[in-house]
Coordinates of C-alpha atoms and ligand atoms in Angstrom, one line a residue:
X285 CA -90.9 83.9 7.3
X286 CA -90.3 80.9 7.1
X287 CA -89.5 78.7 4.3
X288 CA -91.4 75.5 4.7
X289 CA -88.3 73.7 5.0
X290 CA -87.0 75.3 7.7
X291 CA -91.1 74.4 10.1
X292 CA -90.7 71.0 8.6
X293 CA -87.3 70.9 10.2
X294 CA -88.0 73.0 13.3
X295 CA -90.7 70.0 14.3
X296 CA -88.0 68.2 13.8
X297 CA -86.3 69.2 15.9
X298 CA -89.3 69.7 18.6
X299 CA -90.3 65.8 18.3
X300 CA -86.6 64.8 19.8
X301 CA -86.0 67.1 22.2
X302 CA -89.5 66.0 24.2
X303 CA -88.4 63.1 23.0
X304 CA -85.2 63.5 25.3
X305 CA -86.8 64.1 27.9
X306 CA -87.8 60.6 29.8
X307 CA -86.3 57.3 28.5
X308 CA -88.1 56.7 24.8
X309 CA -89.3 53.1 25.7
X310 CA -91.5 55.7 28.6
X311 CA -94.6 55.8 27.7
X312 CA -98.0 57.7 29.8
X313 CA -101.6 55.5 29.5
X314 CA -104.6 57.4 31.5
X315 CA -107.0 55.5 33.8
X316 CA -110.6 56.9 34.6
X317 CA -111.7 54.6 37.8
X318 CA -115.7 55.4 39.0
X319 CA -116.1 54.1 42.4
X320 CA -119.8 53.4 42.8
X321 CA -121.9 50.2 44.7
X322 CA -122.7 47.0 42.2
X323 CA -124.9 44.6 42.4
X324 CA -123.4 40.6 42.2
X325 CA -124.9 37.5 42.9
X326 CA -122.7 34.8 43.6
X327 CA -123.9 31.1 45.4
X328 CA -126.4 32.6 45.8
X329 CA -126.5 35.5 47.5
X330 CA -127.0 39.4 45.9
X331 CA -125.0 41.9 47.3
X332 CA -124.6 45.5 47.0
X333 CA -120.7 46.3 47.4
X334 CA -118.5 48.3 46.3
X335 CA -116.8 48.2 42.4
X336 CA -114.5 50.1 39.6
X337 CA -116.3 50.8 37.0
X338 CA -119.2 48.3 38.0
X339 CA -116.9 46.0 37.6
X340 CA -115.7 42.9 39.4
X341 CA -112.6 42.8 39.9
X342 CA -111.8 46.1 39.1
X343 CA -110.0 46.8 35.8
X344 CA -106.8 45.2 35.1
X345 CA -104.3 48.1 34.3
X346 CA -101.3 46.8 31.7
X347 CA -98.2 49.3 30.8
X348 CA -94.3 49.0 30.1
X349 CA -92.1 48.7 32.4
X350 CA -91.0 52.8 33.5
X351 CA -94.1 53.5 31.9
X352 CA -96.5 57.1 33.9
X353 CA -99.8 55.7 34.8
X354 CA -102.1 58.4 35.4
X355 CA -105.5 57.1 37.1
X356 CA -108.3 59.7 37.6
X357 CA -109.8 58.1 41.1
X358 CA -113.4 59.5 41.0
X359 CA -115.6 58.1 44.1
X360 CA -119.4 58.9 43.2
X361 CA -119.9 56.0 46.7
X362 CA -120.4 56.7 49.7
X363 CA -117.5 56.1 52.0
X364 CA -114.9 57.3 51.6
X365 CA -111.9 55.6 50.6
X366 CA -108.1 55.7 48.4
X367 CA -106.5 53.1 46.6
X368 CA -103.5 51.6 46.7
X369 CA -100.7 50.7 44.2
X370 CA -98.9 46.9 45.5
X371 CA -96.1 46.2 44.3
X372 CA -95.2 50.1 43.0
X373 CA -92.4 51.8 44.3
X374 CA -93.6 55.4 42.8
X375 CA -90.1 56.6 43.7
X376 CA -89.7 60.2 45.6
X377 CA -93.7 60.2 45.3
X378 CA -95.3 58.7 48.5
X379 CA -98.1 61.4 47.6
X380 CA -100.0 59.0 45.6
X381 CA -98.8 54.8 47.2
X382 CA -102.3 55.4 48.8
X383 CA -102.8 54.1 52.2
X384 CA -105.3 56.1 53.8
X385 CA -104.1 58.3 57.2
X386 CA -101.4 57.3 56.3
X387 CA -99.7 58.9 52.5
X388 CA -103.1 60.5 52.5
X389 CA -106.3 61.6 54.1
X390 CA -109.7 59.9 52.2
X391 CA -111.4 60.8 48.9
X392 CA -114.5 61.4 51.1
X393 CA -117.5 60.8 48.5
X394 CA -120.0 63.5 47.9
X395 CA -122.2 64.4 45.4
X396 CA -121.4 65.2 42.5
X397 CA -117.9 63.1 43.5
X398 CA -114.5 63.6 44.8
X399 CA -111.9 62.7 42.4
X400 CA -107.8 62.3 43.1
X401 CA -105.5 62.5 40.1
X402 CA -102.9 59.3 41.4
X403 CA -99.6 58.5 39.3
X404 CA -98.4 56.0 39.8
X405 CA -94.7 55.7 39.0
X406 CA -93.1 52.9 37.0
X407 CA -89.6 52.2 37.5
X408 CA -87.5 48.9 38.0
X409 CA -91.4 46.6 38.3
X410 CA -91.5 43.9 35.3
X411 CA -94.0 41.5 36.0
X412 CA -97.3 41.6 37.5
X413 CA -98.5 43.0 40.6
X414 CA -101.7 44.3 41.5
X415 CA -104.4 47.5 42.8
X416 CA -106.5 47.8 45.9
X417 CA -107.9 49.3 47.4
X418 CA -106.4 50.8 51.3
X419 CA -108.8 51.5 53.7
X420 CA -111.4 50.1 55.7
X421 CA -112.5 46.6 54.1
X422 CA -114.0 47.9 50.9
X423 CA -110.5 45.7 49.4
X424 CA -112.4 43.0 48.9
X425 CA -114.1 43.9 46.3
X426 CA -112.2 47.1 44.3
X427 CA -109.0 45.9 43.1
X428 CA -108.0 44.3 40.6
X429 CA -104.7 43.1 38.2
X430 CA -101.7 45.5 36.8
X431 CA -99.9 43.7 34.4
X432 CA -96.4 45.7 33.8
X433 CA -94.8 44.0 29.6
X434 CA -91.5 44.4 29.5
X435 CA -90.2 47.9 26.5
X436 CA -91.7 47.4 22.4
X437 CA -87.7 46.7 22.3
X438 CA -86.9 43.8 25.1
X439 CA -88.7 40.1 25.1
X440 CA -89.4 38.1 28.4
X441 CA -85.8 36.2 29.6
X442 CA -88.5 32.7 29.0
X443 CA -90.5 32.3 25.4
X444 CA -93.0 33.9 24.6
X445 CA -95.5 32.0 26.1
X446 CA -99.7 31.1 23.6
X447 CA -101.3 33.7 26.1
X448 CA -101.5 35.0 29.6
X449 CA -103.8 34.6 31.7
X450 CA -104.3 36.9 34.8
X451 CA -105.7 34.4 37.5
X452 CA -107.0 36.7 40.5
X453 CA -108.2 35.4 43.9
X454 CA -110.3 36.6 45.6
X455 CA -113.0 36.3 48.2
X456 CA -116.9 36.3 49.0
X457 CA -118.4 36.9 52.1
X458 CA -122.4 36.4 52.3
X459 CA -122.7 39.5 54.8
X460 CA -121.2 42.9 54.1
X461 CA -118.2 42.7 54.3
X462 CA -117.7 46.6 56.3
X463 CA -119.9 45.7 58.4
X464 CA -118.0 41.9 59.4
X465 CA -115.3 44.6 60.4
X466 CA -117.2 46.8 62.6
X467 CA -118.3 43.2 64.0
X468 CA -115.0 41.6 64.9
X469 CA -114.1 45.5 66.3
X470 CA -116.3 44.8 68.4
X471 CA -116.3 42.4 69.9
X472 CA -112.8 41.6 70.1
X473 CA -112.9 38.2 68.8
X474 CA -112.3 37.3 65.3
X475 CA -113.8 37.7 62.5
X476 CA -115.9 36.0 60.0
X477 CA -114.8 33.2 58.0
X478 CA -115.5 34.3 53.9
X479 CA -118.3 32.0 52.1
X480 CA -116.3 31.2 49.4
X481 CA -113.3 32.0 47.9
X482 CA -113.0 33.4 43.8
X483 CA -111.7 33.3 41.2
X484 CA -111.6 35.8 38.8
X485 CA -114.4 36.8 40.3
X486 CA -115.9 33.4 40.1
X487 CA -116.6 30.9 42.8
X488 CA -116.9 27.6 40.7
X489 CA -118.9 24.9 40.7
X490 CA -118.2 22.9 43.8
X491 CA -120.6 25.6 45.2
X492 CA -124.0 25.9 45.1
X493 CA -125.9 28.2 42.1
X494 CA -122.5 28.3 40.4
X495 CA -121.2 26.2 38.4
X496 CA -122.4 29.0 35.2
X497 CA -120.1 31.6 37.6
X498 CA -117.0 29.1 36.8
X499 CA -114.3 30.5 35.6
X500 CA -112.9 28.9 32.1
X501 CA -110.4 29.1 30.0
X502 CA -109.6 27.3 26.6
X503 CA -105.8 25.8 25.7
X504 CA -104.4 24.3 22.8
X505 CA -102.7 20.7 23.1
X506 CA -99.0 21.4 23.1
X507 CA -99.2 24.7 24.0
X508 CA -98.0 27.1 26.9
X509 CA -99.5 29.1 28.8
X510 CA -98.2 31.8 30.9
X511 CA -100.9 32.8 34.7
X512 CA -100.2 35.6 36.4
X513 CA -101.3 34.6 39.2
X514 CA -102.3 37.1 42.4
X515 CA -103.8 36.7 45.7
X516 CA -106.0 39.4 47.0
X517 CA -107.8 37.0 49.7
X518 CA -108.8 38.5 53.2
X519 CA -107.0 37.0 55.3
X520 CA -105.2 33.8 53.9
X521 CA -102.6 32.3 52.7
X522 CA -103.3 30.0 49.2
X523 CA -102.8 26.8 47.8
X524 CA -103.2 26.5 43.4
X525 CA -102.7 24.0 41.5
X526 CA -103.8 22.3 38.3
X527 CA -104.8 19.0 38.2
X528 CA -102.3 17.0 36.3
X529 CA -100.1 19.9 35.3
X530 CA -96.6 21.0 37.1
X531 CA -96.2 24.8 36.6
X532 CA -93.1 26.8 35.8
X533 CA -92.2 29.8 38.6
X534 CA -90.8 33.0 35.9
X535 CA -91.8 35.5 38.3
X536 CA -92.5 36.7 41.9
X537 CA -94.2 40.6 42.6
X538 CA -93.3 41.5 40.2
X539 CA -89.2 40.6 39.7
X540 CA -87.5 37.1 37.5
X541 CA -87.2 34.5 38.9
X542 CA -85.0 31.4 38.2
X543 CA -87.3 29.1 36.4
X544 CA -88.9 26.5 39.3
X545 CA -90.9 23.5 38.9
X546 CA -93.9 22.4 40.8
X547 CA -96.9 20.9 40.8
X548 CA -98.4 23.7 43.6
X549 CA -98.3 27.0 44.5
X550 CA -98.1 28.7 47.6
X551 CA -99.5 32.4 47.5
X552 CA -99.8 35.1 50.0
X553 CA -102.0 37.9 50.8
X554 CA -100.7 40.3 48.2
X555 CA -98.1 38.8 47.0
X556 CA -98.0 38.0 42.8
X557 CA -96.2 35.1 40.8
X558 CA -95.7 33.9 37.4
X559 CA -96.1 30.6 36.1
X560 CA -96.3 29.4 33.3
X561 CA -97.9 25.8 31.6
X562 CA -97.6 23.8 29.2
X563 CA -101.0 21.4 27.6
X564 CA -99.3 18.5 27.4
X565 CA -102.1 15.9 29.3
X566 CA -104.6 14.5 27.1
X567 CA -106.9 16.5 25.1
X568 CA -109.8 16.6 27.6
X569 CA -111.5 19.2 31.3
X570 CA -109.2 19.2 33.4
X571 CA -109.4 21.6 37.0
X572 CA -107.0 24.5 38.1
X573 CA -108.2 25.5 42.9
X574 CA -107.3 27.5 45.3
X575 CA -108.1 26.5 48.3
X576 CA -106.5 27.6 52.0
X577 CA -102.9 27.3 53.7
X578 CA -103.8 27.9 57.3
X579 CA -101.8 27.4 60.3
X580 CA -104.2 28.3 63.0
X581 CA -107.9 29.2 63.8
X582 CA -110.5 28.6 61.7
X583 CA -110.8 29.3 58.1
X584 CA -113.2 29.3 55.4
X585 CA -112.4 25.2 54.4
X586 CA -114.4 25.4 50.6
X587 CA -112.2 25.0 47.7
X588 CA -112.8 27.5 43.6
X589 CA -112.0 26.3 41.2
X590 CA -111.9 27.4 37.2
X591 CA -112.3 25.1 34.2
X592 CA -109.0 24.3 31.1
X593 CA -110.6 23.0 29.2
X594 CA -108.8 21.2 25.7
X595 CA -110.2 22.3 22.4
X596 CA -111.1 19.4 19.8
X597 CA -112.2 16.7 20.1
X598 CA -112.8 14.5 23.0
X599 CA -116.5 13.2 24.3
X600 CA -115.4 15.4 28.3
X601 CA -114.7 13.8 31.7
X602 CA -119.0 13.8 33.9
X603 CA -116.0 16.4 35.9
X604 CA -113.4 17.9 35.3
X605 CA -110.2 15.6 37.5
X606 CA -110.2 17.8 41.2
X607 CA -106.2 18.5 41.9
X608 CA -104.5 16.9 45.7
X609 CA -103.7 19.8 48.3
X610 CA -101.0 19.7 51.0
X611 CA -103.2 18.9 54.1
X612 CA -104.1 23.1 55.3
X613 CA -102.3 22.9 57.9
X614 CA -99.3 22.7 55.6
X615 CA -96.8 24.5 56.9
X616 CA -94.3 22.4 55.2
X617 CA -95.5 22.3 52.4
X618 CA -96.4 26.3 51.9
X619 CA -92.4 27.2 53.6
X620 CA -90.3 24.6 51.1
X621 CA -92.1 26.0 48.3
X622 CA -91.3 29.6 48.6
X623 CA -88.5 28.9 50.4
X624 CA -87.0 27.5 47.0
X625 CA -87.4 30.8 45.1
X626 CA -84.6 32.4 44.0
X627 CA -83.8 35.5 41.5
X628 CA -82.8 35.6 38.0
X629 CA -79.4 37.5 38.8
X630 CA -77.8 36.0 35.0
X631 CA -75.7 39.4 33.6
X632 CA -78.8 40.4 32.1
X633 CA -81.1 41.6 35.4
X634 CA -78.5 41.3 37.7
X635 CA -79.6 41.7 41.8
X636 CA -77.2 44.1 43.6
X637 CA -78.5 42.7 47.5
X638 CA -76.8 45.6 50.4
X639 CA -74.3 43.1 52.3
X640 CA -72.6 46.1 54.9
X641 CA -75.2 47.2 57.1
X642 CA -75.4 50.4 57.8
X643 CA -79.3 49.4 60.0
X644 CA -80.2 46.3 62.1
X645 CA -83.6 45.8 62.7
X646 CA -85.6 43.2 64.5
X647 CA -89.3 43.2 64.8
X648 CA -91.2 40.6 66.9
X649 CA -95.1 40.3 65.2
X650 CA -97.1 39.2 67.7
X651 CA -100.8 37.8 68.0
X652 CA -101.7 39.5 71.1
X653 CA -104.7 39.6 74.7
X654 CA -105.5 42.6 76.5
X655 CA -108.6 42.5 78.9
X656 CA -111.5 44.0 78.9
X657 CA -114.2 45.9 80.7
X658 CA -116.0 42.8 83.3
X659 CA -114.0 39.8 80.8
X660 CA -116.7 41.4 78.0
X661 CA -115.1 39.8 75.2
X662 CA -115.0 37.9 72.1
X663 CA -111.0 36.7 72.6
X664 CA -109.9 34.7 74.1
X665 CA -109.9 34.1 78.0
X666 CA -113.3 36.9 77.4
X667 CA -110.2 39.9 75.8
X668 CA -109.6 41.7 73.4
X669 CA -107.5 40.1 70.5
X670 CA -105.2 43.1 69.1
X671 CA -101.4 42.5 67.3
X672 CA -98.3 44.3 67.3
X673 CA -95.5 44.9 65.7
X674 CA -92.5 44.9 68.7
X675 CA -95.5 45.2 70.8
X676 CA -97.0 48.1 69.4
X677 CA -100.0 48.3 68.6
X678 CA -100.1 50.6 65.4
X679 CA -103.3 54.0 65.7
X680 CA -103.6 55.4 62.9
X681 CA -103.9 59.3 64.0
X682 CA -107.2 61.1 61.9
X683 CA -104.6 63.5 59.2
X684 CA -102.1 60.7 57.1
X685 CA -98.3 60.8 58.0
X686 CA -97.3 61.9 55.5
X687 CA -98.8 65.5 55.1
X688 CA -97.5 65.9 58.3
X689 CA -93.9 65.2 57.4
X690 CA -94.4 67.1 54.8
X691 CA -96.0 70.0 57.0
X692 CA -93.4 69.6 60.2
X693 CA -96.7 69.2 61.8
X694 CA -96.0 68.6 65.0
X695 CA -98.0 65.9 67.6
X696 CA -98.8 63.4 64.4
X697 CA -96.6 60.7 65.4
X698 CA -93.5 60.0 67.5
X699 CA -90.2 59.2 66.1
X700 CA -89.5 56.4 68.3
X701 CA -90.5 53.1 67.1
X702 CA -87.4 50.8 68.4
X703 CA -85.2 48.6 66.5
X704 CA -85.4 46.2 69.2
X705 CA -88.3 44.6 70.8
X706 CA -88.2 46.7 74.1
X707 CA -88.3 42.7 76.1
X708 CA -85.6 39.8 74.9
X709 CA -88.3 36.2 76.0
X710 CA -88.2 32.9 74.6
X711 CA -90.1 33.6 71.3
X712 CA -91.8 30.7 70.3
X713 CA -92.1 28.8 73.6
X714 CA -95.1 26.3 73.9
X715 CA -97.1 28.6 76.5
X716 CA -96.4 32.0 77.3
X717 CA -97.2 34.1 80.1
X718 CA -100.1 36.5 79.1
X719 CA -98.7 39.6 80.6
X720 CA -96.2 39.2 78.2
X721 CA -99.3 40.3 75.4
X722 CA -99.3 43.2 77.0
X723 CA -99.0 45.3 74.3
X724 CA -98.6 49.0 73.7
X725 CA -100.4 51.0 72.1
X726 CA -98.7 53.9 69.2
X727 CA -98.2 55.9 66.3
X728 CA -94.5 55.9 65.7
X729 CA -92.2 55.9 63.2
X730 CA -88.9 54.3 62.6
X731 CA -87.1 56.8 60.6
X732 CA -84.1 56.4 58.3
X733 CA -81.3 57.9 56.4
X734 CA -80.8 58.2 52.9
X735 CA -79.2 55.3 51.4
X736 CA -78.9 52.8 54.5
X737 CA -78.2 49.9 54.1
X738 CA -81.7 48.1 55.7
X739 CA -81.3 44.4 57.2
X740 CA -84.6 43.7 59.0
X741 CA -85.8 40.0 61.0
X742 CA -89.7 39.8 61.3
X743 CA -89.8 37.1 64.4
X744 CA -93.5 35.6 64.7
X745 CA -94.4 34.8 68.1
X746 CA -96.0 32.6 69.6
X747 CA -97.7 35.4 72.7
X748 CA -102.1 34.3 71.8
X749 CA -100.4 31.5 69.3
X750 CA -98.2 31.1 66.5
X751 CA -99.2 32.2 62.7
X752 CA -97.5 33.2 59.8
X753 CA -97.8 36.7 58.6
X754 CA -97.5 37.9 55.6
X755 CA -95.1 41.0 55.7
X756 CA -95.6 43.6 53.2
X757 CA -93.7 47.3 52.8
X758 CA -94.7 49.6 50.8
X759 CA -92.7 52.2 48.5
X760 CA -89.6 49.5 47.8
X761 CA -88.6 45.7 46.8
X762 CA -87.2 43.3 49.2
X763 CA -84.7 40.7 49.4
X764 CA -85.4 37.4 51.7
X765 CA -81.8 36.8 52.3
X766 CA -82.9 33.8 54.9
X767 CA -86.0 32.8 57.7
X768 CA -85.8 29.5 59.7
X769 CA -88.3 27.6 62.4
X770 CA -87.7 29.1 65.6
X771 CA -85.9 31.7 67.3
X772 CA -83.4 33.8 65.0
X773 CA -80.2 33.7 66.4
X774 CA -77.9 36.7 65.3
X775 CA -74.3 33.5 65.5
X776 CA -76.1 31.0 64.1
X777 CA -78.5 32.0 61.1
X778 CA -76.5 34.8 58.5
X779 CA -73.9 32.6 57.9
X780 CA -76.5 31.2 55.9
X781 CA -78.1 33.4 54.4
X782 CA -78.3 33.7 51.0
X783 CA -76.5 37.0 48.7
X784 CA -75.7 35.1 46.0
X785 CA -79.2 35.2 44.1
X786 CA -82.0 36.0 47.6
X787 CA -86.1 36.7 45.6
X788 CA -86.6 40.3 45.0
X789 CA -90.0 40.3 46.5
X790 CA -92.2 42.6 48.4
X791 CA -93.9 40.8 50.3
X792 CA -93.3 37.5 51.9
X793 CA -94.6 35.6 55.1
X794 CA -93.2 34.9 58.1
X795 CA -93.1 31.4 58.6
X796 CA -95.7 30.9 61.7
X797 CA -93.1 30.7 64.2
X798 CA -90.7 31.3 62.7
X799 CA -87.9 34.1 61.3
X800 CA -87.6 36.0 57.8
X801 CA -84.4 38.0 56.9
X802 CA -84.8 41.1 54.8
X803 CA -82.9 43.0 53.2
X804 CA -83.0 46.5 51.0
X805 CA -81.5 50.2 50.5
X806 CA -83.2 52.5 51.1
X807 CA -82.9 55.0 48.4
X808 CA -86.6 56.1 48.2
X809 CA -87.3 59.1 50.5
X810 CA -90.0 59.4 51.2
X811 CA -93.1 58.2 54.4
X812 CA -94.2 53.7 53.9
X813 CA -96.3 51.4 55.2
X814 CA -95.0 48.3 56.4
X815 CA -97.7 46.0 58.3
X816 CA -99.0 42.1 57.7
X817 CA -101.6 41.6 55.1
X818 CA -104.0 39.5 57.0
X819 CA -107.1 41.7 57.0
X820 CA -107.5 41.0 59.8
X821 CA -103.8 40.8 61.7
X822 CA -103.6 44.9 60.1
X823 CA -107.2 46.3 61.6
X824 CA -106.1 44.7 65.3
X825 CA -102.4 47.1 64.5
X826 CA -99.7 44.9 63.0
X827 CA -98.5 47.9 60.6
X828 CA -95.6 50.7 61.2
X829 CA -94.4 53.6 59.1
X830 CA -91.1 54.3 57.3
X831 CA -89.4 58.0 56.7
X832 CA -86.9 57.7 54.4
X833 CA -85.1 61.1 55.2
X834 CA -84.3 62.2 51.6
X835 CA -81.0 62.1 49.9
X836 CA -78.5 65.2 49.4
X837 CA -78.5 65.8 45.6
X838 CA -81.1 67.1 43.5
X839 CA -83.0 63.8 42.5
X840 CA -82.8 62.2 46.3
X841 CA -85.4 64.2 46.9
X842 CA -89.5 63.2 47.8
X843 CA -91.3 65.7 45.3
X844 CA -93.8 67.9 46.1
X845 CA -97.2 66.8 46.8
X846 CA -99.9 67.5 43.6
X847 CA -102.9 70.0 43.4
X848 CA -105.1 67.8 44.3
X849 CA -104.7 66.2 47.2
X850 CA -107.2 64.7 49.5
X851 CA -107.5 66.7 53.1
X852 CA -108.9 65.7 56.3
Ligands
C2O68 CU1 -101.6 45.2 48.8 CU2 -100.7 47.6 52.1 O1 -101.0 46.9 50.7
CU69 CU1 -100.7 39.0 60.3

């Protein structure tokens, strides 16, 4: 028989052993996401839309660096869907990454509802990320913040703010977003623009019927606040500004930056920015606001606002002060802000920029036109708008790339996505013959060896019109080592790269008729989507897939799929 002392000792040993399996700070956190239809009224319109747990925006996920987050996604709605954890690298585990027909088939709707237990594997991410639907245009109402705090024993690399506030920029369409998507894909023209923008789901009091629908933040004079800013807007880069207050950027895409002081922010769809501001102005009410930066095409020119309200005794102004924005079309304002971002890059947060490149890729990003029978399309010249990378318009397969790769199914994709565009021309000249603009449909992947050191230059083209492209890579963060306007020049530009403290990001706006160079090490085996985060551009085909091969070591191989992987 075991004595009490021995029993006690065994239990104690058991705790030590179990605790030793994972790093001491890692915890498992569980969430339950039920997808359903719910009613929401904004700007004098009531509509039914898809939401998680009936909430709009959806629930916030909280975790600490290195945790495992398990989300049970239950589809009780009437549409198929997938959910993506934007910016989470998911080391060796693309199975729960989420992009529809890239890493999974959709979670189908049924009665009582199909479910998928998604293991969201955090590693070095720390800061703000978000999650969103990754099928069709459902992310318009299916999204939320994903906040990753430092481990319990660590602090921020800046003084702890008095309070932290997630600010999610979203957009509101009076119509059904799915119908808007189907219409523009059918006509070949541009999609309808949004009817308004939202701060944490609220349009703000500059819109009709919205005085109650305004996000408010009460602040104490002298205190510092952290805003965790997420751009969840469908089709626009946004300027964000707080009247009379400067901000200090401290992180982007869940990686710390050198403090960057500015009086405005430009943020791409997909991107996140953590910023601090001090309530150091005369006690009053001030607007925080966001509106579009657009380098081309139609856009929603409205302004969403929230109110920063100082506590204390004062006579509030009739209307709060409104910030003044850069002009809608100020590419300079957008690019200047983004190109000032720098990694924190200190002893505690070192960086590791690849220097000897094994793979040098050059990808053109184009909006294209394709002729339609009897000139029947709604795009320019009565043709159909399309988009491409290296002149290939992505066609998603009917089963997913990841399944096809893992099970060695043939006929799902080809492996010839080119490292360079098929033909070379002056990408950014003012007018380009339309015949150069014909893209090819393809389901091609680009294969990278494990630990390949990759430099990828994105080159915007002016084919059917130049515009910024916020490019997003799944499974990785990358260093943004350079960018500029006009055509990239292999002799002139690389010597100017920043290899000392480039920002570490997973979404970067390639400027209108310009280029951006990124570097990363392909140390995460799997199947990873890369696409423009403008929803209309990815719907037009501006996406491609990387397959990163397994490495030789036991810890360098993709893990097997979970048992409840959705089937096509
Ligand atoms: Cu924010 Cu492919 O996604
Ligand atoms: Cu784009």
